[in-house]
GROMACS .gro file of C-alpha atoms in nm:
model
  404
    1MET     CA    1   9.908   8.809   8.430
    2ARG     CA    2   9.647   8.558   8.315
    3LEU     CA    3   9.429   8.332   8.522
    4LEU     CA    4   9.479   7.954   8.495
    5ARG     CA    5   9.232   7.667   8.496
    6SER     CA    6   9.423   7.387   8.660
    7PRO     CA    7   9.351   7.009   8.672
    8ILE     CA    8   9.294   6.805   8.982
    9ARG     CA    9   9.457   6.452   9.006
   10ASP     CA   10   9.226   6.194   9.167
   11TYR     CA   11   9.479   5.957   9.328
   12ALA     CA   12   9.327   5.718   9.578
   13TRP     CA   13   9.511   5.871   9.874
   14GLY     CA   14   9.365   6.216   9.818
   15SER     CA   15   9.131   6.416  10.045
   16ARG     CA   16   8.763   6.469   9.962
   17SER     CA   17   8.756   6.804  10.140
   18VAL     CA   18   9.072   7.008  10.131
   19ILE     CA   19   9.086   7.120   9.767
   20ALA     CA   20   8.713   7.149   9.737
   21GLU     CA   21   8.685   7.373  10.043
   22LEU     CA   22   8.988   7.577   9.930
   23GLN     CA   23   8.810   7.650   9.602
   24GLY     CA   24   8.466   7.709   9.767
   25ARG     CA   25   8.301   7.397   9.622
   26PRO     CA   26   8.072   7.156   9.810
   27ALA     CA   27   8.254   6.910  10.029
   28PRO     CA   28   8.296   6.612  10.042
   29SER     CA   29   8.374   6.585   9.671
   30ASP     CA   30   8.249   6.295   9.476
   31GLY     CA   31   8.592   6.128   9.477
   32PRO     CA   32   8.941   6.181   9.613
   33GLU     CA   33   9.115   6.501   9.511
   34ALA     CA   34   9.485   6.456   9.573
   35GLU     CA   35   9.680   6.718   9.382
   36LEU     CA   36   9.596   7.043   9.207
   37TRP     CA   37   9.861   7.090   8.936
   38LEU     CA   38   9.964   7.444   8.854
   39GLY     CA   39  10.197   7.456   8.559
   40ALA     CA   40  10.290   7.325   8.213
   41HIS     CA   41  10.376   6.966   8.284
   42PRO     CA   42  10.255   6.766   7.983
   43GLY     CA   43  10.093   6.505   8.207
   44ALA     CA   44   9.828   6.754   8.324
   45PRO     CA   45   9.891   7.111   8.204
   46SER     CA   46   9.695   7.416   8.318
   47LEU     CA   47   9.484   7.608   8.069
   48VAL     CA   48   9.530   7.979   8.021
   49GLU     CA   49   9.232   8.212   8.016
   50LEU     CA   50   9.276   8.430   7.704
   51ALA     CA   51   9.031   8.654   7.535
   52ASP     CA   52   8.933   8.397   7.271
   53GLY     CA   53   8.973   8.066   7.447
   54THR     CA   54   9.164   7.855   7.698
   55PRO     CA   55   9.467   7.697   7.531
   56SER     CA   56   9.707   7.476   7.717
   57LEU     CA   57   9.990   7.651   7.894
   58VAL     CA   58  10.222   7.419   7.709
   59ASP     CA   59  10.102   7.564   7.377
   60VAL     CA   60  10.104   7.918   7.500
   61ILE     CA   61  10.471   7.893   7.610
   62ALA     CA   62  10.567   7.718   7.286
   63ALA     CA   63  10.420   8.003   7.082
   64ALA     CA   64  10.636   8.264   7.257
   65PRO     CA   65  10.902   8.110   7.482
   66GLY     CA   66  11.119   8.413   7.496
   67HIS     CA   67  10.834   8.629   7.623
   68TRP     CA   68  10.697   8.385   7.881
   69LEU     CA   69  11.021   8.223   8.004
   70GLY     CA   70  11.288   8.486   7.935
   71SER     CA   71  11.622   8.422   7.763
   72ALA     CA   72  11.802   8.309   8.080
   73VAL     CA   73  11.544   8.039   8.150
   74VAL     CA   74  11.536   7.918   7.791
   75SER     CA   75  11.917   7.905   7.786
   76ARG     CA   76  11.936   7.706   8.112
   77PHE     CA   77  11.634   7.474   8.091
   78GLY     CA   78  11.512   7.488   7.732
   79PRO     CA   79  11.170   7.623   7.612
   80GLN     CA   80  10.971   7.486   7.902
   81LEU     CA   81  10.853   7.595   8.242
   82PRO     CA   82  11.126   7.452   8.470
   83TYR     CA   83  10.901   7.395   8.773
   84LEU     CA   84  10.563   7.253   8.874
   85MET     CA   85  10.364   7.386   9.169
   86LYS     CA   86  10.093   7.179   9.335
   87VAL     CA   87   9.841   7.187   9.615
   88LEU     CA   88   9.875   6.837   9.775
   89ALA     CA   89   9.603   6.697   9.999
   90ALA     CA   90   9.671   6.355  10.157
   91ASP     CA   91   9.421   6.153  10.361
   92ALA     CA   92   9.630   5.835  10.341
   93PRO     CA   93  10.004   5.763  10.320
   94LEU     CA   94  10.178   5.796   9.988
   95SER     CA   95  10.449   5.560   9.870
   96LEU     CA   96  10.808   5.569   9.998
   97GLN     CA   97  11.006   5.726   9.715
   98ALA     CA   98  11.326   5.902   9.612
   99HIS     CA   99  11.431   6.102   9.311
  100PRO     CA  100  11.753   6.094   9.110
  101ASP     CA  101  11.998   6.382   9.078
  102LEU     CA  102  12.045   6.537   8.734
  103ASP     CA  103  12.337   6.313   8.629
  104GLN     CA  104  12.156   5.999   8.738
  105ALA     CA  105  11.832   6.100   8.560
  106ARG     CA  106  12.010   6.175   8.233
  107ALA     CA  107  12.210   5.844   8.246
  108GLY     CA  108  11.904   5.638   8.348
  109TYR     CA  109  11.685   5.791   8.082
  110ALA     CA  110  11.944   5.742   7.807
  111ALA     CA  111  12.005   5.378   7.921
  112GLN     CA  112  11.630   5.308   7.893
  113ALA     CA  113  11.630   5.436   7.538
  114VAL     CA  114  11.897   5.188   7.447
  115ALA     CA  115  11.746   4.898   7.643
  116GLY     CA  116  11.409   4.937   7.476
  117ALA     CA  117  11.097   4.757   7.612
  118GLY     CA  118  11.051   4.670   7.978
  119HIS     CA  119  10.978   4.854   8.297
  120ARG     CA  120  11.083   5.218   8.273
  121ASN     CA  121  11.217   5.386   8.592
  122TYR     CA  122  11.272   5.723   8.426
  123ALA     CA  123  11.005   5.938   8.261
  124ASP     CA  124  11.248   6.204   8.150
  125GLY     CA  125  11.611   6.314   8.192
  126ASN     CA  126  11.553   6.570   8.468
  127HIS     CA  127  11.601   6.573   8.838
  128LYS     CA  128  11.310   6.628   9.078
  129PRO     CA  129  11.408   6.818   9.396
  130GLU     CA  130  11.100   6.913   9.599
  131LEU     CA  131  10.990   7.153   9.872
  132LEU     CA  132  10.659   7.121  10.056
  133VAL     CA  133  10.519   7.399  10.269
  134ALA     CA  134  10.247   7.289  10.515
  135LEU     CA  135   9.903   7.454  10.487
  136THR     CA  136   9.763   7.235  10.770
  137PRO     CA  137   9.937   7.023  11.031
  138PHE     CA  138  10.134   6.780  10.815
  139GLU     CA  139  10.304   6.444  10.874
  140ALA     CA  140  10.588   6.313  10.658
  141LEU     CA  141  10.871   6.065  10.664
  142CYS     CA  142  11.185   6.238  10.549
  143GLY     CA  143  11.540   6.109  10.536
  144PHE     CA  144  11.716   5.849  10.749
  145GLN     CA  145  11.733   5.898  11.125
  146ARG     CA  146  12.030   5.780  11.330
  147PRO     CA  147  12.071   5.403  11.261
  148ASP     CA  148  12.113   5.320  11.634
  149LEU     CA  149  11.770   5.471  11.706
  150SER     CA  150  11.620   5.256  11.424
  151ALA     CA  151  11.799   4.949  11.556
  152ASP     CA  152  11.646   5.004  11.902
  153VAL     CA  153  11.295   5.032  11.752
  154LEU     CA  154  11.324   4.716  11.545
  155ALA     CA  155  11.481   4.527  11.836
  156GLY     CA  156  11.176   4.623  12.046
  157PHE     CA  157  10.948   4.405  11.827
  158GLY     CA  158  11.129   4.097  11.950
  159ILE     CA  159  11.120   3.932  11.603
  160ALA     CA  160  11.426   3.708  11.561
  161ALA     CA  161  11.409   3.722  11.184
  162LEU     CA  162  11.495   4.091  11.204
  163ASP     CA  163  11.828   4.029  11.374
  164PRO     CA  164  12.038   4.064  11.052
  165VAL     CA  165  11.871   4.401  10.986
  166ILE     CA  166  11.932   4.516  11.341
  167ALA     CA  167  12.297   4.409  11.322
  168SER     CA  168  12.343   4.614  11.003
  169LEU     CA  169  12.189   4.919  11.177
  170ARG     CA  170  12.417   4.872  11.475
  171ALA     CA  171  12.710   4.921  11.233
  172GLY     CA  172  12.595   5.284  11.188
  173VAL     CA  173  12.563   5.474  10.863
  174ASP     CA  174  12.781   5.218  10.687
  175GLY     CA  175  12.514   4.959  10.750
  176LEU     CA  176  12.213   5.153  10.631
  177ARG     CA  177  12.236   5.034  10.272
  178GLU     CA  178  12.240   4.670  10.376
  179ALA     CA  179  11.958   4.714  10.620
  180VAL     CA  180  11.740   4.868  10.352
  181ARG     CA  181  11.837   4.599  10.104
  182LEU     CA  182  11.749   4.319  10.348
  183LEU     CA  183  11.403   4.463  10.409
  184LEU     CA  184  11.318   4.537  10.049
  185CYS     CA  185  11.439   4.196   9.940
  186TRP     CA  186  11.252   4.009  10.209
  187PRO     CA  187  11.119   3.679  10.066
  188PRO     CA  188  10.772   3.753   9.914
  189ALA     CA  189  10.622   3.447  10.075
  190GLU     CA  190  10.722   3.576  10.422
  191ARG     CA  191  10.638   3.939  10.393
  192SER     CA  192  10.274   3.920  10.505
  193GLY     CA  193  10.370   3.729  10.814
  194LEU     CA  194  10.652   3.969  10.903
  195VAL     CA  195  10.434   4.280  10.864
  196ALA     CA  196  10.151   4.116  11.056
  197ALA     CA  197  10.393   4.028  11.338
  198VAL     CA  198  10.518   4.387  11.351
  199ALA     CA  199  10.167   4.522  11.364
  200ALA     CA  200  10.069   4.283  11.645
  201ALA     CA  201  10.384   4.326  11.857
  202GLU     CA  202  10.383   4.535  12.177
  203LEU     CA  203  10.678   4.778  12.179
  204PRO     CA  204  10.813   4.930  12.497
  205GLU     CA  205  10.621   5.244  12.595
  206ARG     CA  206  10.900   5.476  12.477
  207PHE     CA  207  10.833   5.360  12.124
  208ALA     CA  208  10.460   5.436  12.135
  209ALA     CA  209  10.483   5.671  11.830
  210GLU     CA  210  10.673   5.416  11.626
  211GLN     CA  211  10.425   5.142  11.711
  212ALA     CA  212  10.131   5.361  11.614
  213LEU     CA  213  10.300   5.444  11.284
  214ALA     CA  214  10.381   5.082  11.207
  215ARG     CA  215  10.021   4.974  11.272
  216ARG     CA  216   9.878   5.254  11.068
  217LEU     CA  217  10.102   5.181  10.767
  218ALA     CA  218  10.043   4.801  10.799
  219GLY     CA  219   9.665   4.878  10.787
  220HIS     CA  220   9.708   5.056  10.454
  221TYR     CA  221   9.979   4.827  10.307
  222PRO     CA  222   9.957   4.477  10.458
  223GLY     CA  223  10.250   4.260  10.357
  224ASP     CA  224  10.457   4.554  10.235
  225PRO     CA  225  10.815   4.563  10.371
  226GLY     CA  226  10.811   4.936  10.328
  227VAL     CA  227  10.630   4.938  10.668
  228LEU     CA  228  10.968   4.838  10.819
  229VAL     CA  229  11.171   5.073  10.601
  230ALA     CA  230  10.953   5.363  10.719
  231LEU     CA  231  11.070   5.303  11.072
  232LEU     CA  232  11.427   5.392  10.960
  233LEU     CA  233  11.319   5.749  10.866
  234ASN     CA  234  11.259   6.067  11.050
  235HIS     CA  235  10.887   6.106  11.140
  236VAL     CA  236  10.825   6.475  11.090
  237ARG     CA  237  10.523   6.674  11.207
  238LEU     CA  238  10.496   7.021  11.047
  239GLU     CA  239  10.298   7.312  11.163
  240PRO     CA  240  10.145   7.544  10.896
  241GLY     CA  241  10.422   7.750  10.742
  242GLU     CA  242  10.700   7.496  10.813
  243ALA     CA  243  10.849   7.316  10.513
  244VAL     CA  244  11.044   7.000  10.428
  245TRP     CA  245  11.311   7.006  10.161
  246MET     CA  246  11.367   6.679   9.971
  247PRO     CA  247  11.687   6.681   9.765
  248ALA     CA  248  11.791   6.406   9.534
  249GLY     CA  249  11.841   6.066   9.692
  250ASN     CA  250  11.633   6.149  10.000
  251LEU     CA  251  11.390   5.866  10.081
  252HIS     CA  252  11.061   6.016  10.190
  253ALA     CA  253  10.680   5.978  10.207
  254TYR     CA  254  10.394   6.206  10.287
  255LEU     CA  255  10.151   6.064  10.545
  256ARG     CA  256   9.872   6.309  10.602
  257GLY     CA  257   9.791   6.677  10.559
  258ALA     CA  258   9.781   6.951  10.302
  259GLY     CA  259  10.054   7.168  10.160
  260VAL     CA  260  10.188   7.368   9.873
  261GLU     CA  261  10.455   7.169   9.690
  262ILE     CA  262  10.700   7.294   9.428
  263MET     CA  263  10.944   7.080   9.233
  264ALA     CA  264  11.153   7.069   8.920
  265ALA     CA  265  10.933   6.969   8.624
  266SER     CA  266  10.989   6.593   8.620
  267ASP     CA  267  10.809   6.267   8.677
  268ASN     CA  268  11.107   6.064   8.790
  269VAL     CA  269  11.007   5.861   9.092
  270LEU     CA  270  11.187   5.558   9.230
  271ARG     CA  271  10.959   5.382   9.478
  272GLY     CA  272  11.070   5.205   9.792
  273GLY     CA  273  10.758   5.052   9.932
  274LEU     CA  274  10.407   5.130  10.064
  275THR     CA  275  10.283   5.086   9.710
  276PRO     CA  276  10.133   4.819   9.483
  277LYS     CA  277  10.356   4.958   9.205
  278HIS     CA  278  10.689   4.833   9.085
  279VAL     CA  279  10.992   4.868   9.320
  280ASP     CA  280  11.323   4.842   9.146
  281VAL     CA  281  11.537   4.770   9.450
  282ALA     CA  282  11.870   4.782   9.263
  283GLU     CA  283  11.805   5.116   9.105
  284LEU     CA  284  11.663   5.261   9.426
  285LEU     CA  285  11.975   5.158   9.622
  286ARG     CA  286  12.190   5.317   9.349
  287VAL     CA  287  12.010   5.651   9.378
  288LEU     CA  288  11.962   5.671   9.763
  289ARG     CA  289  12.186   5.876   9.976
  290PHE     CA  290  12.266   5.672  10.285
  291GLU     CA  291  12.324   5.950  10.534
  292VAL     CA  292  12.152   6.088  10.839
  293LEU     CA  293  11.930   6.387  10.787
  294ASP     CA  294  11.936   6.597  11.107
  295GLU     CA  295  11.771   6.919  11.004
  296VAL     CA  296  11.433   6.828  10.863
  297ALA     CA  297  11.173   7.102  10.916
  298LEU     CA  298  11.254   7.440  10.766
  299PRO     CA  299  11.097   7.760  10.912
  300PRO     CA  300  10.999   8.047  10.684
  301VAL     CA  301  11.272   8.315  10.634
  302PRO     CA  302  11.148   8.678  10.628
  303VAL     CA  303  11.225   8.869  10.311
  304SER     CA  304  11.036   9.195  10.349
  305PRO     CA  305  10.711   9.309  10.518
  306GLY     CA  306  10.444   9.055  10.419
  307VAL     CA  307  10.693   8.826  10.235
  308VAL     CA  308  10.869   8.505  10.347
  309THR     CA  309  11.057   8.234  10.161
  310TRP     CA  310  11.217   7.887  10.214
  311PRO     CA  311  11.559   7.902  10.042
  312VAL     CA  312  11.662   7.598   9.833
  313PRO     CA  313  11.996   7.518   9.668
  314VAL     CA  314  11.867   7.473   9.319
  315PRO     CA  315  11.803   7.714   9.028
  316ASP     CA  316  11.484   7.548   8.902
  317PHE     CA  317  11.250   7.725   9.142
  318VAL     CA  318  11.202   7.969   9.423
  319ILE     CA  319  10.886   8.007   9.631
  320HIS     CA  320  10.760   8.300   9.837
  321ARG     CA  321  10.449   8.348  10.049
  322VAL     CA  322  10.293   8.690  10.028
  323THR     CA  323  10.037   8.814  10.287
  324VAL     CA  324   9.833   9.125  10.230
  325ASP     CA  325   9.613   9.258  10.501
  326GLY     CA  326   9.518   9.578  10.685
  327GLU     CA  327   9.873   9.627  10.805
  328SER     CA  328  10.031   9.552  10.463
  329PRO     CA  329   9.763   9.646  10.218
  330ARG     CA  330  10.011   9.661   9.930
  331VAL     CA  331  10.313   9.430   9.890
  332THR     CA  332  10.570   9.432   9.611
  333LEU     CA  333  10.781   9.130   9.526
  334PRO     CA  334  11.055   9.136   9.259
  335VAL     CA  335  11.086   8.794   9.091
  336ASP     CA  336  11.286   8.650   8.797
  337GLY     CA  337  11.149   8.455   8.504
  338PRO     CA  338  10.805   8.310   8.464
  339ARG     CA  339  10.590   8.336   8.780
  340VAL     CA  340  10.283   8.145   8.902
  341VAL     CA  341  10.072   8.306   9.173
  342LEU     CA  342   9.846   8.077   9.380
  343CYS     CA  343   9.589   8.216   9.629
  344THR     CA  344   9.536   7.998   9.937
  345ALA     CA  345   9.328   8.232  10.155
  346GLY     CA  346   9.114   8.538  10.113
  347GLN     CA  347   9.155   8.701   9.771
  348VAL     CA  348   9.446   8.880   9.614
  349ALA     CA  349   9.478   9.117   9.326
  350VAL     CA  350   9.812   9.109   9.145
  351THR     CA  351   9.977   9.296   8.860
  352ASP     CA  352  10.321   9.281   8.702
  353GLY     CA  353  10.285   9.616   8.529
  354SER     CA  354  10.222   9.463   8.189
  355GLY     CA  355   9.915   9.514   7.972
  356ALA     CA  356   9.683   9.279   7.787
  357VAL     CA  357   9.799   8.982   7.577
  358ASP     CA  358   9.690   8.878   7.227
  359PRO     CA  359   9.525   8.541   7.152
  360ASP     CA  360   9.863   8.373   7.131
  361GLY     CA  361   9.963   8.503   7.475
  362ARG     CA  362  10.199   8.776   7.347
  363PRO     CA  363  10.189   9.132   7.489
  364ALA     CA  364   9.933   9.368   7.334
  365PRO     CA  365   9.910   9.749   7.369
  366GLY     CA  366   9.716   9.880   7.663
  367PRO     CA  367   9.733   9.985   8.028
  368ALA     CA  368   9.865   9.751   8.304
  369GLU     CA  369   9.616   9.489   8.397
  370VAL     CA  370   9.529   9.373   8.750
  371VAL     CA  371   9.421   9.015   8.791
  372THR     CA  372   9.205   8.910   9.087
  373VAL     CA  373   9.290   8.559   9.204
  374PRO     CA  374   9.036   8.383   9.424
  375PRO     CA  375   9.129   8.100   9.664
  376GLY     CA  376   9.229   7.778   9.499
  377ARG     CA  377   9.308   7.952   9.174
  378ALA     CA  378   9.631   8.067   9.016
  379ALA     CA  379   9.756   8.313   8.760
  380ILE     CA  380  10.069   8.311   8.545
  381GLY     CA  381  10.289   8.601   8.450
  382ALA     CA  382  10.556   8.623   8.186
  383ALA     CA  383  10.926   8.679   8.246
  384ALA     CA  384  10.878   9.003   8.046
  385GLY     CA  385  10.671   9.143   8.331
  386GLY     CA  386  10.803   9.354   8.619
  387ALA     CA  387  10.786   9.314   8.991
  388LEU     CA  388  10.463   9.175   9.125
  389THR     CA  389  10.240   9.411   9.324
  390PHE     CA  390   9.975   9.259   9.551
  391THR     CA  391   9.669   9.417   9.700
  392GLY     CA  392   9.352   9.288   9.870
  393ALA     CA  393   9.329   9.069  10.179
  394GLY     CA  394   9.468   8.723  10.155
  395THR     CA  395   9.764   8.488  10.111
  396ALA     CA  396   9.941   8.387   9.797
  397TYR     CA  397  10.230   8.156   9.712
  398VAL     CA  398  10.449   8.264   9.426
  399ALA     CA  399  10.662   8.029   9.224
  400SER     CA  400  10.949   8.174   9.020
  401VAL     CA  401  11.302   8.072   8.920
  402GLY     CA  402  11.644   8.115   9.067
  403VAL     CA  403  11.834   8.211   8.752
  404ARG     CA  404  11.870   8.559   8.606
   0.00000   0.00000   0.00000
């Protein structure tokens, strides 16, 4: 196991306190700190603390992929870490977005290569399923709610121009695609007036939460039709330890809070509003799944004393939460493939039974090493290591893979 030095992304919606306080630095920070990236994504890879320097995790894995990833991972995903873990800290709403499935990503990426110059929807040929586990109370928009409920909300604004959208929603799931298309294709010259009218309208009292959401989003994104699209989605409030699973084609947005996020290693994002960035309506409509998402919040599932997980139906990643304390002073977790251990509270010591590594990250002779991971830091272990053993007093999130 080796400690990582991981980059922080400074997106404008980020918190100035969450990541700084997690790492024990002065808060507020000088600027927004939105995401702490823990992995080998080429956009912002972690550095590995070795005896003679801190090379990029990308280079360390490239030097010995069989050791770090294991033959099963290399065979399935190639010589790269198949997942990316993050600490996400949102003080303002993120964009509405969805991610393609694997076939859509491969086809879209290949089509871009043929088309050449122009806007590029696809950064790579991979899918990007995501799971977020709340560290604090967390708000998100996740998946379409029942269309009749959305129709009632939009009708409550009393805006005649929305009647075609409402009629599409009254048609049920079959009308969702057209409702979304109408909103995202709203004439640009009329968007500001529509969103302003929605923010100023007085909804019936039973829609107080929806009215508050519309006004908050309109304050951040005036003139953005995504404010209306957001009202078609489930408004989810998570307690710490609850999670949301966002498979391919699921329209979603984070609104506020902090969590640990894990995803397949991809940058493929198709935006659907609440953003000044490009929205490719046609491609978004092709990727979206127009279905009602009933079960949104996922509770933790116990695995063993001190260990819980949130099962997901993809092989790219698995995440566990490990808690060591006076009642469970020593916890063992068998995992497959490369593993990243993030400490989010207290301090944990972890070993996988392996010894030291040489300057290239390969195993070197010597006794098993124990790595102490402070809060807000992470360590990586190779697939060649054994089960993880935790001691200390703290909480850790462990990313690994679902293939053997």
